[in-house]
GROMACS .gro file of C-alpha atoms in nm:
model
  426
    1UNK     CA    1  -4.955 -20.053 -20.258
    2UNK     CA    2  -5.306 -20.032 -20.057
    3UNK     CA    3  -5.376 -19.729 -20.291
    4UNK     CA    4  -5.285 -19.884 -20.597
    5UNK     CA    5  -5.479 -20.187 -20.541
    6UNK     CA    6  -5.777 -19.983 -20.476
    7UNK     CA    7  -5.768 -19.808 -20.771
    8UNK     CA    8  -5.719 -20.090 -21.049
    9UNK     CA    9  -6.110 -20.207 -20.947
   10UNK     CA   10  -6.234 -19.808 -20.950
   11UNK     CA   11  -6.043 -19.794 -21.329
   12UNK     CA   12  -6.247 -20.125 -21.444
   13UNK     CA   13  -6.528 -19.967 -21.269
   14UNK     CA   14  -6.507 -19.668 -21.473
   15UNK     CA   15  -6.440 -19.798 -21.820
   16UNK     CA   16  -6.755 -20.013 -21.799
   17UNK     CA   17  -6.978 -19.705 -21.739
   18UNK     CA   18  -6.796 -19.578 -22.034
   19UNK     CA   19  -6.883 -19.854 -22.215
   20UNK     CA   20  -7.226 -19.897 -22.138
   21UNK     CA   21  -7.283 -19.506 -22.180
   22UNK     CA   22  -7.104 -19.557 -22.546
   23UNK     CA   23  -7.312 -19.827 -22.625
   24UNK     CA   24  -7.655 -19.597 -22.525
   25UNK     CA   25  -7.557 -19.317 -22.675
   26UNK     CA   26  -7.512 -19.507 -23.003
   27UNK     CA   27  -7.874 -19.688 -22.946
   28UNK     CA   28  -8.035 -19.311 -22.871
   29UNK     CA   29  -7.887 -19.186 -23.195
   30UNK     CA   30  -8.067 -19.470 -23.400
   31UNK     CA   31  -8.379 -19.429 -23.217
   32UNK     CA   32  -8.360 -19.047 -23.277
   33UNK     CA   33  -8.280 -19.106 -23.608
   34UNK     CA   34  -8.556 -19.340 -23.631
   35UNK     CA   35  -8.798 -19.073 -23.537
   36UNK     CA   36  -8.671 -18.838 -23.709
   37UNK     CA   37  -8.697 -19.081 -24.072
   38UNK     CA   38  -9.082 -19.111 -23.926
   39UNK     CA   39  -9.108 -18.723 -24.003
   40UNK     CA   40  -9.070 -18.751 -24.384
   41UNK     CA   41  -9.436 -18.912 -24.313
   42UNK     CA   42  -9.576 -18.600 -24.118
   43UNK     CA   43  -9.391 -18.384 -24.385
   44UNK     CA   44  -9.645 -18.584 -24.638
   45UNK     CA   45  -9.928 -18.544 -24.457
   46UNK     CA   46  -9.917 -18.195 -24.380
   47UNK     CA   47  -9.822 -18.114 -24.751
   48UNK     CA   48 -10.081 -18.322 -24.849
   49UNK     CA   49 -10.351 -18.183 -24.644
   50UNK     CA   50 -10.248 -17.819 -24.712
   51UNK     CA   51 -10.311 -17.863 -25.028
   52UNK     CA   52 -10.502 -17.914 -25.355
   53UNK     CA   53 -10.671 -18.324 -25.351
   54UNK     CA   54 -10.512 -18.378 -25.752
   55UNK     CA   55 -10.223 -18.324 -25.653
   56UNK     CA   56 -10.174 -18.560 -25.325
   57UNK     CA   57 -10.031 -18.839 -25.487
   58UNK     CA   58  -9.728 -18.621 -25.596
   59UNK     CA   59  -9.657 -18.496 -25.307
   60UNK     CA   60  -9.638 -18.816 -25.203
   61UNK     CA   61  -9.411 -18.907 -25.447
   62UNK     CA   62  -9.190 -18.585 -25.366
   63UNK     CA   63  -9.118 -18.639 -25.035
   64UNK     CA   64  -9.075 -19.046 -25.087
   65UNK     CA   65  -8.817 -18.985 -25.342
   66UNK     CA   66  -8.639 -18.656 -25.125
   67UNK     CA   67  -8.583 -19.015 -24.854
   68UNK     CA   68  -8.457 -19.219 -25.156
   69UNK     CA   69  -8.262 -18.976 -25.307
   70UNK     CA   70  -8.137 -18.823 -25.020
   71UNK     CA   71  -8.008 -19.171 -24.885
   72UNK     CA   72  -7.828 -19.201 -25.177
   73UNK     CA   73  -7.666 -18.918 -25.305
   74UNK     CA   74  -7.601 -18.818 -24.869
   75UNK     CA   75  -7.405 -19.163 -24.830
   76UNK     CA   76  -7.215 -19.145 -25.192
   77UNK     CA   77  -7.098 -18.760 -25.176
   78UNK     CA   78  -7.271 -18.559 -24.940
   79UNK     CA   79  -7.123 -18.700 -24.623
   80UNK     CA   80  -6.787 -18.677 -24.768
   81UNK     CA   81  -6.841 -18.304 -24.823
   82UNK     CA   82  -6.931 -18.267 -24.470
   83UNK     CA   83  -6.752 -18.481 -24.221
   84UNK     CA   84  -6.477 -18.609 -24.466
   85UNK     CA   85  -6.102 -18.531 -24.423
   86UNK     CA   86  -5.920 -18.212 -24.464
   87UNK     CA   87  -6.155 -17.860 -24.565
   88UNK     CA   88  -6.066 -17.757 -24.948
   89UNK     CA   89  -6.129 -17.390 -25.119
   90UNK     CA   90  -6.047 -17.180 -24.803
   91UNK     CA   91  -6.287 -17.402 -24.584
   92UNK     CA   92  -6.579 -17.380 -24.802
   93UNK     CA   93  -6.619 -17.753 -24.781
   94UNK     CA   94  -6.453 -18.093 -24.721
   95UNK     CA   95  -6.296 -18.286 -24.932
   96UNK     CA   96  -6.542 -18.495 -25.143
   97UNK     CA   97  -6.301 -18.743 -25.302
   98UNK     CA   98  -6.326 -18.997 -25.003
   99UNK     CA   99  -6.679 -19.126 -25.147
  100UNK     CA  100  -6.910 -19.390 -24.977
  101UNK     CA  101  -6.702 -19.219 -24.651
  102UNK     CA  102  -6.838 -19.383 -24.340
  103UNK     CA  103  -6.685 -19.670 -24.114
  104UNK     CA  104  -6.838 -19.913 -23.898
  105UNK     CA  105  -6.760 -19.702 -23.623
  106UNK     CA  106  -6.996 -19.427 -23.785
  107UNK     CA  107  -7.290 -19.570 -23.897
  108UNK     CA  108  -7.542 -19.501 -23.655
  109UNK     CA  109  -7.406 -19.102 -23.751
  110UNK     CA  110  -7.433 -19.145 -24.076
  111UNK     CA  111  -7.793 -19.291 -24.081
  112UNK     CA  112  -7.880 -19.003 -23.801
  113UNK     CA  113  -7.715 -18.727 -24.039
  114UNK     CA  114  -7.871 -18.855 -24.341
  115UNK     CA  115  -8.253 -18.866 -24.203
  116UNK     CA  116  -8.172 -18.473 -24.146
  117UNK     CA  117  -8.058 -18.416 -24.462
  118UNK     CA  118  -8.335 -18.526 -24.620
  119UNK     CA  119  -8.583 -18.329 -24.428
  120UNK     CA  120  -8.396 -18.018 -24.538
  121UNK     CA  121  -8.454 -18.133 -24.866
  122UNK     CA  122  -8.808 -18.240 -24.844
  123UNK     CA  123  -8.894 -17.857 -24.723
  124UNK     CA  124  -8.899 -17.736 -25.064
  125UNK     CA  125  -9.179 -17.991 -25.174
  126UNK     CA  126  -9.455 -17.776 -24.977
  127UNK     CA  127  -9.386 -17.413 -25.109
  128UNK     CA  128  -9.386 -17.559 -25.482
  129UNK     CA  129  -9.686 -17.789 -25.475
  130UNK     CA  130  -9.902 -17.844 -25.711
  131UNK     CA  131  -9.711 -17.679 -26.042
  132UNK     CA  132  -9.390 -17.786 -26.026
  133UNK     CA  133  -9.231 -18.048 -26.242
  134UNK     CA  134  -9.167 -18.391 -26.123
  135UNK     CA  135  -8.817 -18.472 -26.315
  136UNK     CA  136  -8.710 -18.099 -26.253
  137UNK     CA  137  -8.794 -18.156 -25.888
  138UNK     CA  138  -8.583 -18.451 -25.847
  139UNK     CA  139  -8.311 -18.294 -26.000
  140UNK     CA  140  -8.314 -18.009 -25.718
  141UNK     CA  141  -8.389 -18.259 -25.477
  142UNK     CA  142  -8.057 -18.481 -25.547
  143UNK     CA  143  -7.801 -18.137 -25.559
  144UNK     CA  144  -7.936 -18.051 -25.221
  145UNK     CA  145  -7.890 -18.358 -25.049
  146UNK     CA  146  -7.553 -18.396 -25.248
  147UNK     CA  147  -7.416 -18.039 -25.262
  148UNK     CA  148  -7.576 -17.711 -25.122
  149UNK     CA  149  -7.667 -17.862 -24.731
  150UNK     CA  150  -7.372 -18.055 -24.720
  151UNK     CA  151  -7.163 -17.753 -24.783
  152UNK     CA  152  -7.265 -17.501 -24.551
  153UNK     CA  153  -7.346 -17.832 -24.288
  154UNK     CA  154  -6.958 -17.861 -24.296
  155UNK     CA  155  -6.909 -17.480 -24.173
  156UNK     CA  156  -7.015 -17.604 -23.785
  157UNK     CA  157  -7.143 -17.967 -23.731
  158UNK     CA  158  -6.801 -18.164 -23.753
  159UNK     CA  159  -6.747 -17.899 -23.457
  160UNK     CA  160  -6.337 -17.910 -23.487
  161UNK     CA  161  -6.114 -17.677 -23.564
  162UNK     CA  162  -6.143 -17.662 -24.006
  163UNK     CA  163  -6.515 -17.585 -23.959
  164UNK     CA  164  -6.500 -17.194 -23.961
  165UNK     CA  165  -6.831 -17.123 -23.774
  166UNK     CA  166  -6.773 -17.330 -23.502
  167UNK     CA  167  -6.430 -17.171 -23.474
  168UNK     CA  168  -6.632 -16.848 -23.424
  169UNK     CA  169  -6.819 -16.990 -23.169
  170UNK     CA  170  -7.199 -17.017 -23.361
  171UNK     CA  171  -7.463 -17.236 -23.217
  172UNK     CA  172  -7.724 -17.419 -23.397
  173UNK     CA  173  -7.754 -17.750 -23.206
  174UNK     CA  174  -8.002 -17.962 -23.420
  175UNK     CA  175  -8.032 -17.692 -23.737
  176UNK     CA  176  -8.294 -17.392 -23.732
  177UNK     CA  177  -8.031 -17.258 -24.003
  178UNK     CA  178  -7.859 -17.540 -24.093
  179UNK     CA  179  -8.119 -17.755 -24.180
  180UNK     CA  180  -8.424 -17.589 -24.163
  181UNK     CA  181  -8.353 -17.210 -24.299
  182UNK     CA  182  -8.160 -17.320 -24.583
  183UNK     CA  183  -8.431 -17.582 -24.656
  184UNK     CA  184  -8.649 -17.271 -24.602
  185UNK     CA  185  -8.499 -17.035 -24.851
  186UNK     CA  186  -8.399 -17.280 -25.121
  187UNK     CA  187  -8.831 -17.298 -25.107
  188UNK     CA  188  -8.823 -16.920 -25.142
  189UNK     CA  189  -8.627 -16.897 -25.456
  190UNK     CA  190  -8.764 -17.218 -25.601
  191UNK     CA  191  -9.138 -17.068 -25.546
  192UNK     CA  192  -9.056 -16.762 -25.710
  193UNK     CA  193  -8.900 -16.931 -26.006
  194UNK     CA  194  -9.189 -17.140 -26.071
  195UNK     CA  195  -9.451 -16.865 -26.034
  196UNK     CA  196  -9.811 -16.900 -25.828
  197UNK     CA  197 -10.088 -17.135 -25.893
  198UNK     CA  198 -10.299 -17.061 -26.143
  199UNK     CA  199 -10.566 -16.808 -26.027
  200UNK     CA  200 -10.375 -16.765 -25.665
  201UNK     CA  201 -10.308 -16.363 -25.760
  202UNK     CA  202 -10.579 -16.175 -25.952
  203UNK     CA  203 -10.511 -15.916 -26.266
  204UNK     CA  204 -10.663 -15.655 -25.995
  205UNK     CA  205 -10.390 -15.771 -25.743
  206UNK     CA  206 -10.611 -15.942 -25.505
  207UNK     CA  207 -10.507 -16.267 -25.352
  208UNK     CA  208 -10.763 -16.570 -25.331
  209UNK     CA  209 -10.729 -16.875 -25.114
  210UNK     CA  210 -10.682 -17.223 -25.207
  211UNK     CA  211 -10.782 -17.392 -24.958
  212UNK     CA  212 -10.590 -17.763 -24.877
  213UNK     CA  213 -10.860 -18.041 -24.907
  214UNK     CA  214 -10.817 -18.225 -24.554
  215UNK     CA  215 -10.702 -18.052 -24.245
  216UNK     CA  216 -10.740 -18.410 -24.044
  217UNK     CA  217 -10.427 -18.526 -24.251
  218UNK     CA  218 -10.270 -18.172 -24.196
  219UNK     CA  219 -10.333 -18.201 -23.804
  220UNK     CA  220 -10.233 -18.566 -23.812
  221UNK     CA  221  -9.902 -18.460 -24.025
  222UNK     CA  222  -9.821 -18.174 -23.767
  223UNK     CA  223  -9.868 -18.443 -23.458
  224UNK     CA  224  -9.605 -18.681 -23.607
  225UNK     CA  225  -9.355 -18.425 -23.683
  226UNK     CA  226  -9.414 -18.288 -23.332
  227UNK     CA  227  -9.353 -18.601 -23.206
  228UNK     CA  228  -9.073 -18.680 -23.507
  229UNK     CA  229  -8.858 -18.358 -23.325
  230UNK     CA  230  -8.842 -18.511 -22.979
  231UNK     CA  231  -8.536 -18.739 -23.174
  232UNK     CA  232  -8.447 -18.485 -23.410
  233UNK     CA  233  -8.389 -18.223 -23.144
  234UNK     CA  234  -8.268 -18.534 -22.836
  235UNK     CA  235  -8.102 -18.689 -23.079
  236UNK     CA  236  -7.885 -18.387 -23.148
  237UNK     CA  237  -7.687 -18.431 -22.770
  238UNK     CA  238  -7.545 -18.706 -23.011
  239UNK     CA  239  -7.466 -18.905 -22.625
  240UNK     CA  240  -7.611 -19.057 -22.324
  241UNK     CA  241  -7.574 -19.183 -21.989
  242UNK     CA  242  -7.442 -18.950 -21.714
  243UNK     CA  243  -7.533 -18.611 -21.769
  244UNK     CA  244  -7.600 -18.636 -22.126
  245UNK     CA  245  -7.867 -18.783 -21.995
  246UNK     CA  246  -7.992 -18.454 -21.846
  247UNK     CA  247  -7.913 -18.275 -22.096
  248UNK     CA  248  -8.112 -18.489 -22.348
  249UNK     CA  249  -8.447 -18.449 -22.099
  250UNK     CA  250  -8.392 -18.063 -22.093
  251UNK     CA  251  -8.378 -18.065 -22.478
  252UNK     CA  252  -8.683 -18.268 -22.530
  253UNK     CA  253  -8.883 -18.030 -22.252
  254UNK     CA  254  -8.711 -17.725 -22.396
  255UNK     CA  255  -8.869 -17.818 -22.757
  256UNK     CA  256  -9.238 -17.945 -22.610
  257UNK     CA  257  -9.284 -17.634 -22.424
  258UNK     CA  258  -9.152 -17.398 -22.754
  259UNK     CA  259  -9.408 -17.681 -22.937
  260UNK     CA  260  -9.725 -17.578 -22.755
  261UNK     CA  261  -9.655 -17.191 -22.676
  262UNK     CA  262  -9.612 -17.137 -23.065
  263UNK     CA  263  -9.952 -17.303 -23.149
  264UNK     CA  264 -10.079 -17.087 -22.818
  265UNK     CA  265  -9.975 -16.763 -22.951
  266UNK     CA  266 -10.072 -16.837 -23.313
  267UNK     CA  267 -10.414 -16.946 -23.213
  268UNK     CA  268 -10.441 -16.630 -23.019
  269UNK     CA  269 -10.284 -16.403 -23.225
  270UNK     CA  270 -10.505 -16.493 -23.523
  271UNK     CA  271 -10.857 -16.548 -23.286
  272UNK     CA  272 -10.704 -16.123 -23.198
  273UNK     CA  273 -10.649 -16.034 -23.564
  274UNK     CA  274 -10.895 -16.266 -23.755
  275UNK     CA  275 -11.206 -16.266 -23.485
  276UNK     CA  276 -11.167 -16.636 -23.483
  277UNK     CA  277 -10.881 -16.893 -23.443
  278UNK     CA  278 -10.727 -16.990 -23.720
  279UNK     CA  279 -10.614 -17.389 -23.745
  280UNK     CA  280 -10.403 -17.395 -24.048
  281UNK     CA  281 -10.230 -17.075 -23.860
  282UNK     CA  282 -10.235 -17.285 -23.533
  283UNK     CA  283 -10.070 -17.592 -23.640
  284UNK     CA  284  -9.845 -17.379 -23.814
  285UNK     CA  285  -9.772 -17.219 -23.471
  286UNK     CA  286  -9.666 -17.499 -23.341
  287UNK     CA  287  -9.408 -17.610 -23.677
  288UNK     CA  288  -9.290 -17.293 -23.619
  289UNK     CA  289  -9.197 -17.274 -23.249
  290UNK     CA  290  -9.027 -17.576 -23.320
  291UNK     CA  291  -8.819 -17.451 -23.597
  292UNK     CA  292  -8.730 -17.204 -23.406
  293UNK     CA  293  -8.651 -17.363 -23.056
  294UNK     CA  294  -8.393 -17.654 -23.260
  295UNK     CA  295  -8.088 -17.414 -23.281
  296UNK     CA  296  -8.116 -17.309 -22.897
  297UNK     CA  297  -8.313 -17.637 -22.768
  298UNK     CA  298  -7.940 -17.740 -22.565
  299UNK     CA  299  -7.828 -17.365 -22.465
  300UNK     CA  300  -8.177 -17.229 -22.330
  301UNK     CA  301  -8.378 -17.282 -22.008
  302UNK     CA  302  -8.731 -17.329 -22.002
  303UNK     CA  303  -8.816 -16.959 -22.045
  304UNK     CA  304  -8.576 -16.905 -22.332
  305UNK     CA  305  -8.770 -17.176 -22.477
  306UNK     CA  306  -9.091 -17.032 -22.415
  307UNK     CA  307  -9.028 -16.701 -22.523
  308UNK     CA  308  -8.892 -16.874 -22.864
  309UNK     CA  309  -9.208 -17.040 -22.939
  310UNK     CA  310  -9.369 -16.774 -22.865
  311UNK     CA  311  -9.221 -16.516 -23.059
  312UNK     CA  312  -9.198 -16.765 -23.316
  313UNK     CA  313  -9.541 -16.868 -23.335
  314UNK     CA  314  -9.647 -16.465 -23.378
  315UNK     CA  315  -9.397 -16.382 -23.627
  316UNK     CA  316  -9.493 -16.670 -23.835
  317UNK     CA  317  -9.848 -16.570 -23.922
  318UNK     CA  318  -9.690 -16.231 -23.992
  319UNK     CA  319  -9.430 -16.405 -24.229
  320UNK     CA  320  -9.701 -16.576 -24.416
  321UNK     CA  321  -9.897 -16.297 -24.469
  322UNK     CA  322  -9.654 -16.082 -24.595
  323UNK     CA  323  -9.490 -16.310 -24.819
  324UNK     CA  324  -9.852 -16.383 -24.963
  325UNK     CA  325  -9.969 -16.060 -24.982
  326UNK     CA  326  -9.659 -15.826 -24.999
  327UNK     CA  327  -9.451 -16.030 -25.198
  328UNK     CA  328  -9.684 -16.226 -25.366
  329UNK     CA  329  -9.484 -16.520 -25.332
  330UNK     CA  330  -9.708 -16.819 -25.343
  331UNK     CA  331  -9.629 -17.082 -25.079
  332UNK     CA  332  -9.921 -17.318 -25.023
  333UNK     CA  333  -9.805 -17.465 -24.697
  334UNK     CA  334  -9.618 -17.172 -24.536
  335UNK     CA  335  -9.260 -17.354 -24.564
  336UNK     CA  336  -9.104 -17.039 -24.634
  337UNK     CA  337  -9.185 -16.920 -24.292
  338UNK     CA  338  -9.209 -17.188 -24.072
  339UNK     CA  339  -8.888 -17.298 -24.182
  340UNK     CA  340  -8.699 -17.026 -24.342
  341UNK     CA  341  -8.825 -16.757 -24.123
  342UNK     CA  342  -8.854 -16.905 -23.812
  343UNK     CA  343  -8.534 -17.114 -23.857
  344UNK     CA  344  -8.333 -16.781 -23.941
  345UNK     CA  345  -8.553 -16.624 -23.614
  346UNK     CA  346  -8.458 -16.868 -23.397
  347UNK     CA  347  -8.101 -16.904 -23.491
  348UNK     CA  348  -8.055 -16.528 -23.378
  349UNK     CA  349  -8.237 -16.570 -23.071
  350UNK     CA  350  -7.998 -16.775 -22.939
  351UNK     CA  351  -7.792 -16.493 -22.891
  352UNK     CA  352  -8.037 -16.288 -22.642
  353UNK     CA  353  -8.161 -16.642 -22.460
  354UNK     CA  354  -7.828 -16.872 -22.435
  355UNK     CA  355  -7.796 -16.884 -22.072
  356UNK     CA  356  -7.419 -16.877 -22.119
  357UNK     CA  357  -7.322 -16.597 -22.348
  358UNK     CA  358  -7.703 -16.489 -22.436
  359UNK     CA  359  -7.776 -16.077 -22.428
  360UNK     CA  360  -8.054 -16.157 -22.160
  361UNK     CA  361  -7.785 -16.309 -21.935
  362UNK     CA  362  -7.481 -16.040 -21.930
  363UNK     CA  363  -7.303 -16.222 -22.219
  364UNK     CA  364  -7.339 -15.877 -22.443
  365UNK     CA  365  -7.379 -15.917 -22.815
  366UNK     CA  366  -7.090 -16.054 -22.918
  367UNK     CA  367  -7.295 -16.403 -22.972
  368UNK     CA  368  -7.603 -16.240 -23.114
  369UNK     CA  369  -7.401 -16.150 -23.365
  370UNK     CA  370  -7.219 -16.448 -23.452
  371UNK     CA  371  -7.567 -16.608 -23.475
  372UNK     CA  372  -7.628 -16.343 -23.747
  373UNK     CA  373  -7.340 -16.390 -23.920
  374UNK     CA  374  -7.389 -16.783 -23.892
  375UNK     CA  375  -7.728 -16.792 -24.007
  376UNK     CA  376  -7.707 -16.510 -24.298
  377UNK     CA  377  -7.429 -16.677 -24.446
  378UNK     CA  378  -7.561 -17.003 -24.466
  379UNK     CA  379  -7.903 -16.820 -24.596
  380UNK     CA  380  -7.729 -16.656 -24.862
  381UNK     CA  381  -7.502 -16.966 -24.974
  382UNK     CA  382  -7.853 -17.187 -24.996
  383UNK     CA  383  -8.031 -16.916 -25.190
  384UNK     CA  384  -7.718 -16.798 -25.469
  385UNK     CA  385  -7.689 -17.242 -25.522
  386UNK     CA  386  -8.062 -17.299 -25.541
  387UNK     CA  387  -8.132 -17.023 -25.803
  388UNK     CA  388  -7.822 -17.111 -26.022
  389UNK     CA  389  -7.923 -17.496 -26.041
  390UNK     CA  390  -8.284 -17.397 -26.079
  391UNK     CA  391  -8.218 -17.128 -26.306
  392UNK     CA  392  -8.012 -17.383 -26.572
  393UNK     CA  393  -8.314 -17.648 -26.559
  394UNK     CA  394  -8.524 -17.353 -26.551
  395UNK     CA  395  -8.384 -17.252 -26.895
  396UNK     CA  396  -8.323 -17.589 -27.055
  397UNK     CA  397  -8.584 -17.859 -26.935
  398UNK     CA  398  -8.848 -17.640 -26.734
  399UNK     CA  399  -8.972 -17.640 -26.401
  400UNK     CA  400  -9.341 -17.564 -26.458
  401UNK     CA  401  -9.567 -17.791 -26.594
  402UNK     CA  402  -9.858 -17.676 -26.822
  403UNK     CA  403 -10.145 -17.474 -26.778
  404UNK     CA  404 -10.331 -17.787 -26.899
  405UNK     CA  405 -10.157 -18.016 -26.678
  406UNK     CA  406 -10.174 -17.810 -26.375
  407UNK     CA  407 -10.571 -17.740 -26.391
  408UNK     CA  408 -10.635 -18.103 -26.436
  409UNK     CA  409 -10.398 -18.212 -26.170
  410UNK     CA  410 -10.027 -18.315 -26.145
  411UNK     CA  411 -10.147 -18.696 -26.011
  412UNK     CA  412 -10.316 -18.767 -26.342
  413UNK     CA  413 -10.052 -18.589 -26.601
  414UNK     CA  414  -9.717 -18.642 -26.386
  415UNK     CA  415  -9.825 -19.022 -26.240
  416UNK     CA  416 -10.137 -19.155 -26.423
  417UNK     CA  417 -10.301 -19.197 -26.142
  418UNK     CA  418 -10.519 -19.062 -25.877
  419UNK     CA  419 -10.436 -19.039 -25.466
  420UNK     CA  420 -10.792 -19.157 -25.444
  421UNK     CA  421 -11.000 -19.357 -25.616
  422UNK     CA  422 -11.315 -19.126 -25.665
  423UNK     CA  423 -11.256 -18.810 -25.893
  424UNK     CA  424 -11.181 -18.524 -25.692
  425UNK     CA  425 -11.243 -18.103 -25.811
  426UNK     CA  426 -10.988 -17.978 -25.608
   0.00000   0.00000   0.00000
């Protein structure tokens, strides 16, 4: 009788600190996700900056409309497709019929999820700037959020038992692939589609720089996403209280330190291989050492992470110089390696630094290979949907706009208007 007596007040005990850690991880999810909405800003910024001054105020309108349209199409379809009910076509998705799916329960997920799925979608925006159209755009914009991430998104992150990559045992725990490599690569094929800037390639084959017209609001852009992934990546423990608390500091540590030792290495690397340090390449760096620490950022210690950013943060200047100059590929920001690349890159990596299961730690290469697998499949499923949607609008409404239009700029011909009120050459 003692015993049971004792007991009933330890139960009560208990199920309050449930409670209360419930109730905080809920409130760390919409703060992450907060954050995480405050990145579509740094995403502007860094476009912006990167690139041509007559052309600002559509990027601005391209990533403000990837948020709108995103929170639409996300909440009406997309989320069905994947966290809904029962997996259709062999697993390929879920089942999309159960539209507006959310409860009051979910919220706070589906406002965390949906801030993520537009910043796969607003990745695109930077490789195409400055000669894409603005109604073709949106159309990509809307079957990304509402289709092609939501798809291969349902392949791990409900993490149960229909999703066939998580049955397999692949980590990505805030998205390198999903999110960021499929973002990535959806850029690649819609930058090849739509061709390079005027005068990017000469007839003799050599490639000329266009320079962006503000680095400040590049550098500013790259600090707010920086600070953006401290949710995106924290947020991803999707708890807290107890050790989730833990956990959540050793994410957020893992992804500073990946942070700063990609800029190191790409400031390095180019001051080695250019004779003086680079700062596009630098900031860069740093985007990419975070891309690449967001798959790993909860199954790495602190030198997993720093060997991540720092691989990452070499491999990316070599990315976007061979993709420039190899493939000629024109991609004014470097989106197609920071967050193609590196997000493929670090998705692998996983495999050799997971300190349970990683090559590096006796766990052989059975999960180095299920990171390949993971993170080629989604690659592949991103690329094969981009180029058919783009290819149709490609073929029927156009994706380029004119030579006239581009020259000129795509604020005046696409908006009527000018990012700032002086006129501006470049």
């Amino acid at each position: 009788m003692a015993n049971m007596l004792l007991q009933e007040p330890a139960d009560a005990v208990q199920a309050a600190v449930d409670a209360v850690n419930a109730d905080l991880g809920i409130l760390w999810i919409i703060i992450a996700a907060i954050l995480v909405f405050f990145m579509q800003a740094g995403f502007t910024l860094v476009e912006t900056g990167f690139t041509s001054a007559k052309n600002a105020g559509n990027i601005i309108m391209k990533n403000f409309m990837d948020l709108a349209v995103g929170s639409l199409m996300f909440w009406v379809v997309g989320y069905s497709i994947m966290y809904g009910g029962e997996t259709i076509l062999g697993g390929f998705m879920r089942d999309p019929l159960d539209l507006a799916f959310f409860s009051e329960d979910d919220w706070h997920n589906l406002f965390f999820q949906t801030v993520f799925c537009a910043t796969a979608a607003t990745i695109v925006s930077g490789a195409v700037a400055g000669r894409f159209k603005f109604s073709s755009y949106l159309i990509i914009s809307a079957v990304l959020t509402t289709f092609i991430y939501p798809v291969s998104g349902s392949w791990l992150w409900p993490f149960d038992d229909q999703a066939w990559l998580n049955n397999l045992g692949f980590i990505d725990f805030a998205g390198s692939t999903i999110v960021h490599a499929v973002g990535g690569f959806a850029a690649l094929v819609a930058a090849k589609l739509v061709g390079p800037r005027i005068g990017k390639y000469g007839p003799d084959g050599k490639v000329n720089a266009i320079p962006g017209h503000n680095l400040v609001l590049g550098a500013l852009g790259v600090f707010i996403l920086w600070l953006g992934w401290f949710g995106f990546n924290g947020g991803s423990q999707l708890a807290f209280g107890g050790d989730d608390s833990i956990a959540v500091g050793s994410v957020i540590i893992n992804t500073n330190l990946a942070a700063a030792l990609g800029g190191i290495a790409a400031l390095f690397f180019t001051w080695i291989k250019y004779g003086k340090p680079d700062i596009s390449m630098t900031l860069n760096g740093a985007l990419a050492g975070l891309v690449g620490i967001t798959a790993g950022c909860g199954n790495v210690d602190a030198f997993g992470s720093v060997a991540i950013g720092l691989i990452s943060g070499i491999v990316v200047v070599l990315s976007i110089e061979f993709i420039d100059k190899k493939l000629k590929i024109d991609d004014p920001v470097g989106a197609i390696s920071v967050h193609g690349v590196c997000g493929f890159l670090g998705t692998v990596l996983v495999g050799v630094f997971a300190t349970e299961g990683g090559v590096l730690y006796g766990g052989g290469f059975g999960q180095l290979g299920v990171q390949f697998l993971g993170s080629i499949s989604m690659i592949a499923w991103a690329i094969v949907a981009t180029f058919i949607v783009l290819f149709i609008v490609k073929k029927t409404i156009g994706i380029r706009v004119s030579e006239k239009e581009e020259l000129e700029g795509l604020d005046a011909h696409e908006h009527g208007t000018t990012a700032y009120n002086f006129e501006v050459d470049e």
